[in-house]
Amino acid sequence: MSNNINDFIEALEAKTPGEREFHQAVQEVVESIWEVYQRNPRYQKAKILERMVEPERVIMFRVPWIDDQGEVQINRGYRVEFNSALGPYKGGLRFHPTVTLSILKFLGFEQTFKNSLTTLPMGGGKGGSDFSPKGKTDNEIMRFCQSFMTELQRHIGPNTDVPAGDIGVGGREIGYLFGQYKRIRNEFTGVLTGKGLAWGGSLIRPEATGFGAVYFVHHMLENLGKDIAGHTFSVSGFGNVAWGAISKINELGGKVVTISGPDGYVYDPDGIKDEKVEYLLELRATNNDIVEPYAQEFNVEFFSDRKPWEVPVDIAIPCATQNEVDLDDAKLLVQNGCFLLAEASNMGCTADAVEYLIENLHYAPGKAVNAGGVAVSGLEMTQNSQRLNWTREEVDKRLHIIMREIHDTCVKHGKNGSRINYVKGANVGGFVKVADAMLAQGVV
Ligand code: GLU
């Protein structure tokens, strides 16, 4: 057993060389829970932390497919089954050229605590591929998904491991993956979430991550005696999460002035609202992964190769990918009057940015803020087990209750005088439940 955090992290780095993102995610959690861990000899004796950082299983496989020109393409597929103490492995699939084992291990590790926070019975997992959907035709995407599922189907099941979407995997991809699973296994079952409404999907699932993030921000603001209405927001990304968040912010009277893509950001001072929000869906469906066409369509400014964090706003909600806000971005946001940052992306801020933000504004981490997506996935699993579909109101009401409970958990474990350390609150709240379940289940 390591006596201090540095020894623990050094041992982890020696065992998992080069897995930078994974080390970053573990370090943040370990720093938050170290005090609780030291106070609890039962956790130490059972080596709970040492076991938690080792995925229960990692599956890596070849994904061969044929493109429209008849050429053979080879990608790498993964599923990291991280922790099943609380339920079947649960977490998304990411299709993006930046996908590596380190990225999926960081995401699977985070997912374990996020899922624990939702209060639903779900373990943590993550998977995906270095496949880039950018510029691919529908047929190519279908062939890739079929090849990916031909291997993955051996390892998953409604009581074992239930994947869903993430970056690059939306309703269309889930459809192709589900179709291939059903064909091979001859089973119509809730093995994936994010399904279409007519074949086992849940209402609100596409909007859930964005809606949930805004509900969480609502509770953060409430705690400060403030409200969403009248505030200006910057959002990054232009995918599913950004779309859901922008819709909800508009509904609650806020104004969103930015969206972004890998090509740069768009500044729309009148606010991204009405038909402009629906246009985001069109833009995404083109598979080009650029946001600039929005600026042309609505005659607003586009800033090539720049990040939206330079625009003065009250509240920032990163909705794109990991480490999208660095220390300089964080300083600029604060300098320009931003008083709250809530990550809707997973690990949206670098470690030094997080440290700075905790001191200088009200900051909440992805594993709490974006848990609404997987929470509604959990509700989709419940509906599949019941063979029932709930109404939009029912799902939305439950989502809101879950986000409020996550906020309460963060307050309970993170309150420090008049301030709330949401990082500590989320990590300790998520950790204790998983740790206690692992203790109860013995050395497995
Ligand atoms: N990919 C989402 C996340 O990061 C959703 C996962 C799911 O629904 O299983 O939490």
XYZ file of C-alpha atoms and ligand atoms in Angstrom:
454
model
C 0.000 0.000 0.000
C 1.415 3.383 -1.000
C 1.856 5.886 1.821
C 1.262 8.933 -0.300
C -0.432 10.047 -3.481
C 2.812 10.508 -5.395
C 3.927 6.930 -4.719
C 0.548 5.666 -5.846
C 0.605 7.669 -9.081
C 4.238 6.753 -9.778
C 3.432 3.068 -9.417
C 0.466 3.491 -11.740
C 2.572 5.318 -14.344
C 5.242 2.615 -14.221
C 2.608 -0.041 -14.799
C 0.755 1.835 -17.571
C 3.430 3.828 -19.402
C 2.295 6.549 -21.780
C -1.378 6.482 -20.760
C -1.412 10.220 -20.081
C -5.159 10.845 -20.079
C -5.746 7.827 -17.859
C -3.139 9.052 -15.354
C -4.763 12.505 -15.356
C -8.214 11.071 -14.589
C -6.898 8.776 -11.841
C -4.814 11.504 -10.211
C -7.818 13.793 -9.886
C -9.921 11.092 -8.233
C -7.128 9.879 -5.953
C -6.400 13.408 -4.720
C -10.074 13.904 -3.870
C -10.647 10.629 -2.072
C -7.233 10.151 -0.392
C -8.423 11.460 2.988
C -11.463 9.148 2.976
C -9.202 6.267 1.927
C -6.677 6.940 4.691
C -9.454 7.071 7.286
C -10.835 3.714 6.206
C -8.473 0.810 6.903
C -10.997 -1.641 5.437
C -10.605 -0.022 2.000
C -6.823 -0.122 2.349
C -6.688 -3.737 3.493
C -8.867 -4.822 0.564
C -6.705 -2.697 -1.819
C -9.841 -1.099 -3.200
C -8.002 1.727 -4.964
C -5.363 -0.547 -6.469
C -8.154 -2.759 -7.805
C -10.244 0.178 -9.023
C -7.517 1.469 -11.356
C -7.171 -1.927 -13.024
C -9.976 -2.525 -15.563
C -11.748 -5.843 -14.989
C -11.248 -6.640 -18.674
C -9.907 -4.953 -21.823
C -10.895 -6.246 -25.246
C -8.981 -5.077 -28.336
C -9.758 -6.294 -31.806
C -9.226 -5.837 -35.521
C -12.055 -4.181 -37.465
C -11.594 -4.857 -41.194
C -14.066 -3.337 -43.673
C -14.243 -2.405 -47.346
C -14.669 1.212 -48.461
C -16.726 2.434 -51.434
C -13.688 2.169 -53.712
C -13.390 -1.530 -52.883
C -10.256 -0.997 -50.811
C -9.720 -2.918 -47.564
C -9.510 -0.688 -44.467
C -8.371 -1.738 -41.017
C -9.275 -0.030 -37.758
C -8.816 -1.013 -34.148
C -11.801 -1.703 -31.906
C -11.868 -1.640 -28.102
C -14.128 -2.275 -25.146
C -12.802 -1.473 -21.690
C -14.971 -3.222 -19.082
C -13.821 -1.224 -16.106
C -15.925 -1.976 -13.078
C -19.065 -4.063 -12.526
C -19.510 -3.581 -8.772
C -22.777 -1.660 -9.177
C -24.262 -3.306 -12.265
C -23.531 -4.350 -15.869
C -20.714 -2.388 -17.525
C -22.293 0.722 -19.017
C -20.840 3.478 -21.160
C -20.576 4.785 -24.682
C -18.656 3.933 -27.828
C -16.472 6.659 -29.335
C -15.540 6.613 -33.030
C -12.812 9.205 -33.545
C -9.246 9.135 -34.924
C -7.878 10.230 -31.513
C -9.195 7.088 -29.785
C -6.467 5.131 -27.988
C -6.415 2.725 -25.070
C -5.440 5.611 -22.753
C -8.447 7.691 -23.829
C -10.844 4.787 -23.341
C -9.339 3.847 -19.981
C -9.747 7.432 -18.744
C -13.323 7.475 -20.010
C -14.155 4.043 -18.529
C -12.629 5.005 -15.184
C -14.615 8.280 -15.080
C -17.743 6.441 -16.181
C -17.593 4.176 -13.119
C -17.941 7.154 -10.759
C -20.390 8.998 -12.994
C -22.680 5.986 -13.158
C -22.427 5.554 -9.401
C -23.564 9.179 -8.978
C -26.688 8.600 -11.074
C -28.087 6.335 -8.302
C -28.936 3.715 -10.978
C -27.493 0.157 -10.985
C -24.785 0.538 -13.632
C -21.092 -0.368 -13.656
C -18.568 1.499 -15.809
C -17.202 0.759 -19.274
C -16.244 2.485 -22.500
C -15.297 1.451 -25.989
C -14.848 2.602 -29.515
C -12.476 2.780 -32.404
C -9.955 5.027 -34.135
C -12.371 5.003 -37.101
C -13.120 8.511 -38.389
C -16.708 9.000 -39.607
C -15.560 12.278 -41.222
C -16.332 12.271 -44.937
C -17.539 8.644 -44.917
C -20.661 7.622 -46.792
C -23.638 6.047 -45.099
C -22.772 2.664 -46.609
C -19.199 2.846 -45.370
C -20.409 3.688 -41.870
C -22.822 0.756 -41.985
C -20.127 -1.683 -43.113
C -17.767 -0.441 -40.418
C -20.446 -0.774 -37.698
C -21.319 -4.297 -38.847
C -17.690 -5.400 -38.743
C -17.194 -3.754 -35.326
C -20.257 -5.513 -33.879
C -19.330 -8.887 -35.387
C -16.547 -9.060 -32.797
C -18.066 -6.961 -29.996
C -21.235 -9.082 -29.782
C -19.307 -11.912 -28.071
C -18.535 -9.701 -25.105
C -21.742 -7.737 -24.440
C -25.356 -8.424 -23.442
C -28.234 -6.739 -21.597
C -27.037 -8.133 -18.235
C -23.312 -8.001 -18.997
C -22.305 -4.858 -20.829
C -24.580 -2.264 -22.445
C -22.799 0.186 -24.802
C -24.296 3.433 -26.109
C -23.162 6.438 -28.134
C -20.424 8.992 -27.562
C -18.457 11.215 -29.976
C -19.012 9.924 -33.534
C -21.703 7.446 -32.486
C -25.299 8.694 -32.686
C -28.692 7.239 -33.571
C -27.617 6.069 -37.029
C -24.576 4.136 -35.777
C -26.534 2.612 -32.859
C -29.078 1.421 -35.454
C -26.452 -0.357 -37.564
C -24.782 -1.838 -34.472
C -28.111 -3.047 -33.063
C -29.128 -4.583 -36.387
C -25.936 -6.603 -36.602
C -26.169 -7.778 -32.966
C -29.755 -8.918 -33.533
C -28.813 -10.709 -36.730
C -25.903 -12.626 -35.216
C -27.457 -13.437 -31.821
C -31.052 -13.804 -32.998
C -32.186 -11.780 -29.959
C -34.167 -8.543 -29.747
C -32.913 -7.179 -26.475
C -31.808 -4.006 -24.695
C -28.117 -4.566 -25.410
C -27.506 -0.984 -26.511
C -29.028 2.319 -25.419
C -29.727 5.353 -27.556
C -31.945 3.166 -29.753
C -34.642 4.549 -32.047
C -38.006 5.193 -30.429
C -39.843 2.517 -32.401
C -37.386 -0.233 -31.403
C -36.759 0.162 -27.693
C -35.344 3.676 -27.387
C -36.328 6.211 -24.758
C -37.780 9.647 -25.238
C -35.390 12.433 -24.160
C -32.276 10.216 -24.647
C -30.861 12.363 -27.498
C -31.315 15.542 -25.447
C -30.436 14.001 -22.083
C -26.760 14.953 -21.669
C -27.390 18.599 -22.610
C -30.663 18.884 -20.653
C -29.060 17.226 -17.616
C -26.069 19.589 -17.748
C -28.364 22.615 -17.749
C -30.429 21.197 -14.866
C -27.180 20.782 -12.962
C -26.171 24.395 -13.739
C -29.643 25.488 -12.619
C -28.989 23.937 -9.182
C -25.501 25.464 -8.987
C -27.018 28.865 -9.740
C -29.892 28.337 -7.316
C -27.316 27.761 -4.619
C -25.837 31.172 -5.472
C -29.252 32.842 -5.470
C -29.183 33.157 -9.266
C -31.007 31.778 -12.283
C -30.337 30.728 -15.909
C -32.522 33.553 -17.229
C -30.691 36.661 -18.367
C -27.237 35.059 -18.446
C -24.980 34.719 -21.493
C -23.370 31.361 -22.249
C -20.511 30.095 -24.376
C -20.791 26.514 -25.575
C -18.196 24.489 -27.484
C -18.922 21.700 -29.960
C -21.971 21.497 -32.195
C -23.020 17.871 -31.683
C -25.652 16.180 -29.650
C -24.569 17.505 -26.269
C -24.260 21.138 -27.426
C -27.628 20.889 -29.175
C -29.406 19.598 -26.031
C -27.744 22.173 -23.782
C -28.537 25.089 -26.118
C -32.198 24.014 -26.437
C -32.625 23.902 -22.657
C -30.740 27.166 -22.020
C -33.040 28.915 -24.526
C -36.119 27.398 -22.895
C -34.999 28.706 -19.502
C -34.295 32.228 -20.769
C -30.502 32.195 -21.244
C -28.588 33.182 -24.383
C -25.872 31.095 -26.089
C -23.454 33.058 -28.253
C -20.875 30.470 -29.381
C -20.515 26.994 -30.819
C -17.326 25.440 -32.160
C -15.799 22.666 -34.222
C -12.299 21.372 -34.972
C -12.091 24.208 -37.559
C -12.751 27.153 -35.160
C -15.702 28.860 -33.489
C -18.760 30.850 -34.452
C -19.823 33.991 -32.561
C -23.525 34.752 -32.819
C -24.262 37.787 -30.599
C -28.046 37.535 -31.142
C -28.056 34.052 -29.670
C -28.285 30.577 -31.189
C -32.031 30.038 -31.105
C -35.111 28.872 -33.034
C -34.271 27.446 -36.477
C -30.560 27.946 -35.788
C -30.687 25.219 -33.131
C -32.287 22.756 -35.548
C -29.669 23.697 -38.158
C -27.042 22.147 -35.847
C -28.594 18.728 -36.484
C -28.345 19.260 -40.237
C -24.740 20.345 -39.929
C -23.846 17.241 -37.962
C -25.543 14.940 -40.444
C -23.172 16.116 -43.196
C -20.299 14.114 -41.545
C -17.859 16.922 -42.340
C -17.099 17.890 -38.739
C -16.839 21.633 -39.452
C -18.868 24.462 -37.948
C -18.021 27.242 -40.426
C -21.125 26.667 -42.618
C -23.245 27.990 -39.697
C -21.490 31.373 -40.020
C -22.237 31.505 -43.754
C -25.837 30.367 -43.328
C -26.681 32.979 -40.669
C -24.219 35.684 -41.633
C -22.240 35.823 -38.410
C -18.514 35.840 -37.630
C -16.338 32.720 -37.783
C -12.941 32.583 -36.042
C -10.758 30.030 -37.748
C -8.564 27.781 -35.539
C -9.591 29.563 -32.337
C -11.448 28.433 -29.233
C -14.676 30.087 -28.004
C -13.272 30.788 -24.512
C -12.023 34.234 -25.583
C -15.595 35.564 -25.832
C -16.811 37.389 -22.660
C -19.735 35.459 -21.125
C -21.232 34.764 -17.696
C -21.195 30.978 -17.933
C -19.150 28.510 -20.009
C -20.266 24.990 -20.861
C -17.632 22.943 -22.724
C -19.540 20.326 -24.761
C -16.870 18.930 -27.095
C -14.015 16.739 -25.846
C -11.335 16.172 -23.182
C -8.833 18.897 -22.255
C -10.557 21.514 -24.418
C -10.034 24.238 -21.775
C -6.402 24.802 -20.751
C -4.969 27.135 -18.109
C -4.723 30.114 -20.503
C -8.341 29.625 -21.594
C -9.408 29.389 -17.946
C -7.603 32.620 -17.056
C -9.113 34.421 -20.031
C -12.628 33.302 -19.087
C -12.222 34.556 -15.516
C -10.601 37.804 -16.668
C -13.588 38.430 -18.952
C -16.085 38.013 -16.106
C -17.137 34.351 -16.425
C -18.288 33.170 -12.966
C -19.303 29.556 -13.611
C -17.932 26.714 -15.738
C -19.698 23.363 -15.945
C -18.154 20.578 -18.050
C -20.646 18.793 -20.241
C -17.702 17.098 -21.990
C -15.744 14.368 -20.213
C -12.656 15.842 -18.451
C -13.156 19.034 -20.472
C -10.429 20.944 -18.598
C -6.723 20.208 -18.146
C -5.539 19.466 -14.594
C -3.924 22.899 -14.099
C -7.056 24.622 -15.470
C -9.196 22.715 -12.956
C -6.952 23.788 -10.092
C -7.220 27.430 -11.199
C -10.966 27.289 -11.838
C -11.757 25.792 -8.427
C -10.083 28.833 -6.856
C -11.468 31.479 -9.188
C -15.030 30.629 -10.162
C -17.748 28.024 -9.589
C -16.542 24.912 -11.381
C -18.193 21.501 -11.768
C -16.625 18.424 -13.430
C -18.003 16.309 -16.270
C -18.689 13.214 -14.238
C -21.378 15.130 -12.331
C -22.545 17.629 -14.970
C -22.875 15.274 -17.945
C -24.274 12.275 -16.071
C -27.753 12.953 -17.486
C -26.919 11.098 -20.707
C -26.036 7.830 -19.080
C -28.809 8.354 -16.518
C -31.426 8.329 -19.272
C -29.615 5.329 -20.762
C -30.237 3.675 -17.400
C -33.911 4.659 -17.664
C -33.960 3.177 -21.186
C -32.674 -0.109 -19.696
C -35.462 -0.012 -17.100
C -38.100 0.571 -19.784
C -36.639 -2.298 -21.872
C -36.819 -4.637 -18.865
C -40.423 -3.602 -18.252
C -41.195 -3.757 -22.007
C -42.851 -0.369 -21.629
C -42.246 3.138 -22.958
C -42.575 6.069 -20.607
C -43.853 9.478 -21.668
C -41.569 12.420 -22.360
C -42.746 14.087 -19.143
C -42.020 10.971 -17.082
C -38.452 10.618 -18.392
C -37.730 14.342 -18.111
C -39.055 14.445 -14.544
C -36.837 11.509 -13.529
C -33.823 13.055 -15.274
C -34.332 16.283 -13.350
C -34.657 14.423 -10.035
C -31.434 12.492 -10.740
C -29.520 15.678 -11.591
C -30.768 17.295 -8.397
C -29.668 14.256 -6.406
C -26.217 14.372 -8.017
C -25.994 18.040 -7.080
C -27.032 17.198 -3.492
C -24.340 14.484 -3.346
C -21.714 17.001 -4.505
C -22.839 19.446 -1.828
C -22.834 16.743 0.860
C -19.270 15.600 0.155
C -17.795 18.831 -1.210
C -19.076 21.623 1.004
C -16.259 23.715 2.385
C -17.571 26.725 4.308
C -19.677 28.803 1.957
C -18.111 27.207 -1.163
C -18.716 23.851 -2.762
C -15.816 21.861 -4.164
C -17.741 19.965 -6.843
C -14.672 17.931 -7.850
C -14.258 16.553 -4.364
C -18.006 16.143 -3.907
C -18.445 14.165 -7.127
C -15.362 12.007 -6.627
C -16.038 11.124 -2.996
C -19.775 10.613 -3.612
C -19.111 8.344 -6.598
C -16.214 6.494 -4.964
C -17.794 5.498 -1.637
C -20.654 3.593 -3.249
C -18.384 1.641 -5.599
C -15.851 0.973 -2.820
C -18.511 -0.350 -0.422
C -19.969 -2.616 -3.115
C -16.484 -3.965 -3.900
C -15.857 -4.638 -0.212
C -19.144 -6.510 0.074
C -18.394 -8.633 -3.009
C -14.983 -9.853 -1.796
C -11.696 -10.021 -3.652
C -12.838 -10.366 -7.274
N -21.193 8.576 -23.728
C -22.036 9.084 -22.699
C -21.222 9.390 -21.462
O -20.084 9.805 -21.590
C -23.263 8.203 -22.451
C -22.978 6.789 -22.078
C -24.220 5.899 -22.024
O -25.310 6.366 -22.258
O -24.026 4.715 -21.707
O -21.642 9.290 -20.347
